[in-house]
Each structure stands twice: as C-alpha cells, then as structure tokens.
C-alpha cells in the first residue's frame, strides 16, 4: 500500500513539474511577444511624430514666402493719417446750388 501511495505522489510531482515547465515556457513566449509589441508601438509613434523631409522643406518655403509678403506689405502700407487741414472734401458742395443759377431760373 505504501508503494502505491508513493507512486501516486511521484506521479503527481512529475505532472506538476511538467505543468510548471509548460507554464514557464508560455510565460517566456508571452513576455517576448509583449516586448515585440511595445517595440512596434514605439516605432509607430515615432513614425507618426516624424515629418518627412520634403514636407519640412515645403513648409519652410511657405514660411519664407509669408515672411517676404509681410515685409512687402509693411514697407508699402500707407501711413494712417487723417486728411490734411487745407484739403476740402469733394462731397462738400453736394446739394448746394450756385447763386447765379438761382437768379437765372427766377427771371
């Protein structure tokens, strides 16, 4: 009887050892897979944040054109001043008739 109990204990210990070995191997594979996925994710994030060189060159060209345009606008913009004091506005005589025309109509 003691030999059958001893056999069962040995067999159970062997089964547990195999199960632990299988679980350990699976854990190692899962850890490797996780590392590979994390590396892939970091690479994708890096690629998303990177702007291609040709786009950077195009954007720099646009920025230079904008700067030149601003400089031209600043250099050609008229100074904001009111009308000169001795200037007579053109619309000042609207609605007024000259006196010579009025006397002609009455006669």
PDB file of C-alpha atoms in Angstrom:
ATOM      1  CA  UNK A   1       0.000   0.000   0.000  1.00  0.00           C
ATOM      2  CA  UNK A   2       2.774   2.465   0.784  1.00  0.00           C
ATOM      3  CA  UNK A   3       4.330   1.780  -2.602  1.00  0.00           C
ATOM      4  CA  UNK A   4       1.125   2.780  -4.448  1.00  0.00           C
ATOM      5  CA  UNK A   5       0.845   5.991  -2.406  1.00  0.00           C
ATOM      6  CA  UNK A   6       4.492   6.749  -3.092  1.00  0.00           C
ATOM      7  CA  UNK A   7       3.935   6.106  -6.810  1.00  0.00           C
ATOM      8  CA  UNK A   8       0.961   8.470  -6.880  1.00  0.00           C
ATOM      9  CA  UNK A   9       2.925  11.203  -5.090  1.00  0.00           C
ATOM     10  CA  UNK A  10       5.825  10.797  -7.503  1.00  0.00           C
ATOM     11  CA  UNK A  11       3.491  10.809 -10.490  1.00  0.00           C
ATOM     12  CA  UNK A  12       1.682  13.904  -9.222  1.00  0.00           C
ATOM     13  CA  UNK A  13       5.003  15.689  -8.611  1.00  0.00           C
ATOM     14  CA  UNK A  14       6.128  14.855 -12.153  1.00  0.00           C
ATOM     15  CA  UNK A  15       2.830  16.164 -13.571  1.00  0.00           C
ATOM     16  CA  UNK A  16       3.192  19.362 -11.558  1.00  0.00           C
ATOM     17  CA  UNK A  17       6.780  19.794 -12.757  1.00  0.00           C
ATOM     18  CA  UNK A  18       5.683  19.377 -16.392  1.00  0.00           C
ATOM     19  CA  UNK A  19       2.818  21.813 -15.889  1.00  0.00           C
ATOM     20  CA  UNK A  20       5.134  24.374 -14.292  1.00  0.00           C
ATOM     21  CA  UNK A  21       7.633  23.922 -17.125  1.00  0.00           C
ATOM     22  CA  UNK A  22       4.900  24.396 -19.759  1.00  0.00           C
ATOM     23  CA  UNK A  23       3.567  27.473 -17.952  1.00  0.00           C
ATOM     24  CA  UNK A  24       7.080  28.930 -17.650  1.00  0.00           C
ATOM     25  CA  UNK A  25       7.710  28.440 -21.367  1.00  0.00           C
ATOM     26  CA  UNK A  26       4.384  30.042 -22.215  1.00  0.00           C
ATOM     27  CA  UNK A  27       5.164  32.966 -19.897  1.00  0.00           C
ATOM     28  CA  UNK A  28       8.529  33.495 -21.614  1.00  0.00           C
ATOM     29  CA  UNK A  29       6.823  33.494 -25.040  1.00  0.00           C
ATOM     30  CA  UNK A  30       4.191  35.981 -23.833  1.00  0.00           C
ATOM     31  CA  UNK A  31       6.879  38.285 -22.412  1.00  0.00           C
ATOM     32  CA  UNK A  32       8.781  38.169 -25.710  1.00  0.00           C
ATOM     33  CA  UNK A  33       5.600  38.922 -27.619  1.00  0.00           C
ATOM     34  CA  UNK A  34       4.828  41.835 -25.287  1.00  0.00           C
ATOM     35  CA  UNK A  35       8.314  43.282 -25.817  1.00  0.00           C
ATOM     36  CA  UNK A  36       7.933  42.964 -29.586  1.00  0.00           C
ATOM     37  CA  UNK A  37       4.538  44.708 -29.481  1.00  0.00           C
ATOM     38  CA  UNK A  38       5.910  47.516 -27.291  1.00  0.00           C
ATOM     39  CA  UNK A  39       8.825  47.998 -29.673  1.00  0.00           C
ATOM     40  CA  UNK A  40       6.433  48.080 -32.639  1.00  0.00           C
ATOM     41  CA  UNK A  41       4.218  50.605 -30.845  1.00  0.00           C
ATOM     42  CA  UNK A  42       7.188  52.877 -30.052  1.00  0.00           C
ATOM     43  CA  UNK A  43       8.301  52.707 -33.695  1.00  0.00           C
ATOM     44  CA  UNK A  44       4.809  53.572 -34.943  1.00  0.00           C
ATOM     45  CA  UNK A  45       4.569  56.532 -32.553  1.00  0.00           C
ATOM     46  CA  UNK A  46       7.978  57.718 -33.703  1.00  0.00           C
ATOM     47  CA  UNK A  47       6.888  57.443 -37.347  1.00  0.00           C
ATOM     48  CA  UNK A  48       3.657  59.339 -36.651  1.00  0.00           C
ATOM     49  CA  UNK A  49       5.510  62.199 -34.987  1.00  0.00           C
ATOM     50  CA  UNK A  50       8.144  62.422 -37.714  1.00  0.00           C
ATOM     51  CA  UNK A  51       7.500  64.808 -40.611  1.00  0.00           C
ATOM     52  CA  UNK A  52       9.043  63.776 -43.927  1.00  0.00           C
ATOM     53  CA  UNK A  53      11.950  65.900 -45.161  1.00  0.00           C
ATOM     54  CA  UNK A  54      10.144  67.016 -48.321  1.00  0.00           C
ATOM     55  CA  UNK A  55       7.195  68.298 -46.275  1.00  0.00           C
ATOM     56  CA  UNK A  56       9.554  70.191 -43.965  1.00  0.00           C
ATOM     57  CA  UNK A  57      11.253  71.790 -46.974  1.00  0.00           C
ATOM     58  CA  UNK A  58       7.869  72.768 -48.443  1.00  0.00           C
ATOM     59  CA  UNK A  59       6.716  74.268 -45.143  1.00  0.00           C
ATOM     60  CA  UNK A  60       9.956  76.226 -44.780  1.00  0.00           C
ATOM     61  CA  UNK A  61       9.464  77.600 -48.308  1.00  0.00           C
ATOM     62  CA  UNK A  62       5.925  78.663 -47.479  1.00  0.00           C
ATOM     63  CA  UNK A  63       7.118  80.295 -44.280  1.00  0.00           C
ATOM     64  CA  UNK A  64       9.779  82.247 -46.199  1.00  0.00           C
ATOM     65  CA  UNK A  65       7.165  83.426 -48.730  1.00  0.00           C
ATOM     66  CA  UNK A  66       4.874  84.550 -45.938  1.00  0.00           C
ATOM     67  CA  UNK A  67       7.685  86.488 -44.306  1.00  0.00           C
ATOM     68  CA  UNK A  68       8.561  88.202 -47.590  1.00  0.00           C
ATOM     69  CA  UNK A  69       4.914  89.064 -48.153  1.00  0.00           C
ATOM     70  CA  UNK A  70       4.622  90.574 -44.678  1.00  0.00           C
ATOM     71  CA  UNK A  71       7.757  92.629 -45.250  1.00  0.00           C
ATOM     72  CA  UNK A  72       6.407  93.902 -48.574  1.00  0.00           C
ATOM     73  CA  UNK A  73       3.073  94.781 -47.020  1.00  0.00           C
ATOM     74  CA  UNK A  74       4.769  96.595 -44.162  1.00  0.00           C
ATOM     75  CA  UNK A  75       7.056  98.554 -46.476  1.00  0.00           C
ATOM     76  CA  UNK A  76       4.307  99.603 -48.914  1.00  0.00           C
ATOM     77  CA  UNK A  77       1.490 100.278 -46.429  1.00  0.00           C
ATOM     78  CA  UNK A  78       0.473 103.969 -46.401  1.00  0.00           C
ATOM     79  CA  UNK A  79       0.800 105.742 -43.126  1.00  0.00           C
ATOM     80  CA  UNK A  80      -2.511 106.016 -41.329  1.00  0.00           C
ATOM     81  CA  UNK A  81      -3.072 109.787 -41.189  1.00  0.00           C
ATOM     82  CA  UNK A  82      -6.198 111.914 -41.425  1.00  0.00           C
ATOM     83  CA  UNK A  83      -6.852 114.402 -44.291  1.00  0.00           C
ATOM     84  CA  UNK A  84      -4.693 117.492 -44.436  1.00  0.00           C
ATOM     85  CA  UNK A  85      -6.316 120.576 -42.828  1.00  0.00           C
ATOM     86  CA  UNK A  86      -6.279 122.658 -46.050  1.00  0.00           C
ATOM     87  CA  UNK A  87      -7.850 119.891 -48.134  1.00  0.00           C
ATOM     88  CA  UNK A  88     -11.509 120.445 -48.983  1.00  0.00           C
ATOM     89  CA  UNK A  89     -13.605 117.336 -49.113  1.00  0.00           C
ATOM     90  CA  UNK A  90     -15.015 116.694 -52.583  1.00  0.00           C
ATOM     91  CA  UNK A  91     -18.538 115.986 -51.391  1.00  0.00           C
ATOM     92  CA  UNK A  92     -18.857 119.303 -49.514  1.00  0.00           C
ATOM     93  CA  UNK A  93     -20.782 121.120 -52.301  1.00  0.00           C
ATOM     94  CA  UNK A  94     -23.380 118.410 -52.820  1.00  0.00           C
ATOM     95  CA  UNK A  95     -26.939 119.634 -52.536  1.00  0.00           C
ATOM     96  CA  UNK A  96     -25.938 123.341 -52.813  1.00  0.00           C
ATOM     97  CA  UNK A  97     -26.750 125.355 -55.892  1.00  0.00           C
ATOM     98  CA  UNK A  98     -24.762 128.299 -57.059  1.00  0.00           C
ATOM     99  CA  UNK A  99     -26.456 131.699 -56.718  1.00  0.00           C
ATOM    100  CA  UNK A 100     -26.092 132.565 -60.408  1.00  0.00           C
ATOM    101  CA  UNK A 101     -28.187 129.566 -61.416  1.00  0.00           C
ATOM    102  CA  UNK A 102     -30.929 130.552 -58.951  1.00  0.00           C
ATOM    103  CA  UNK A 103     -31.297 134.075 -60.356  1.00  0.00           C
ATOM    104  CA  UNK A 104     -31.476 132.750 -63.871  1.00  0.00           C
ATOM    105  CA  UNK A 105     -34.363 130.435 -63.046  1.00  0.00           C
ATOM    106  CA  UNK A 106     -36.449 133.197 -61.411  1.00  0.00           C
ATOM    107  CA  UNK A 107     -36.286 135.635 -64.283  1.00  0.00           C
TER     108      UNK A 107
END
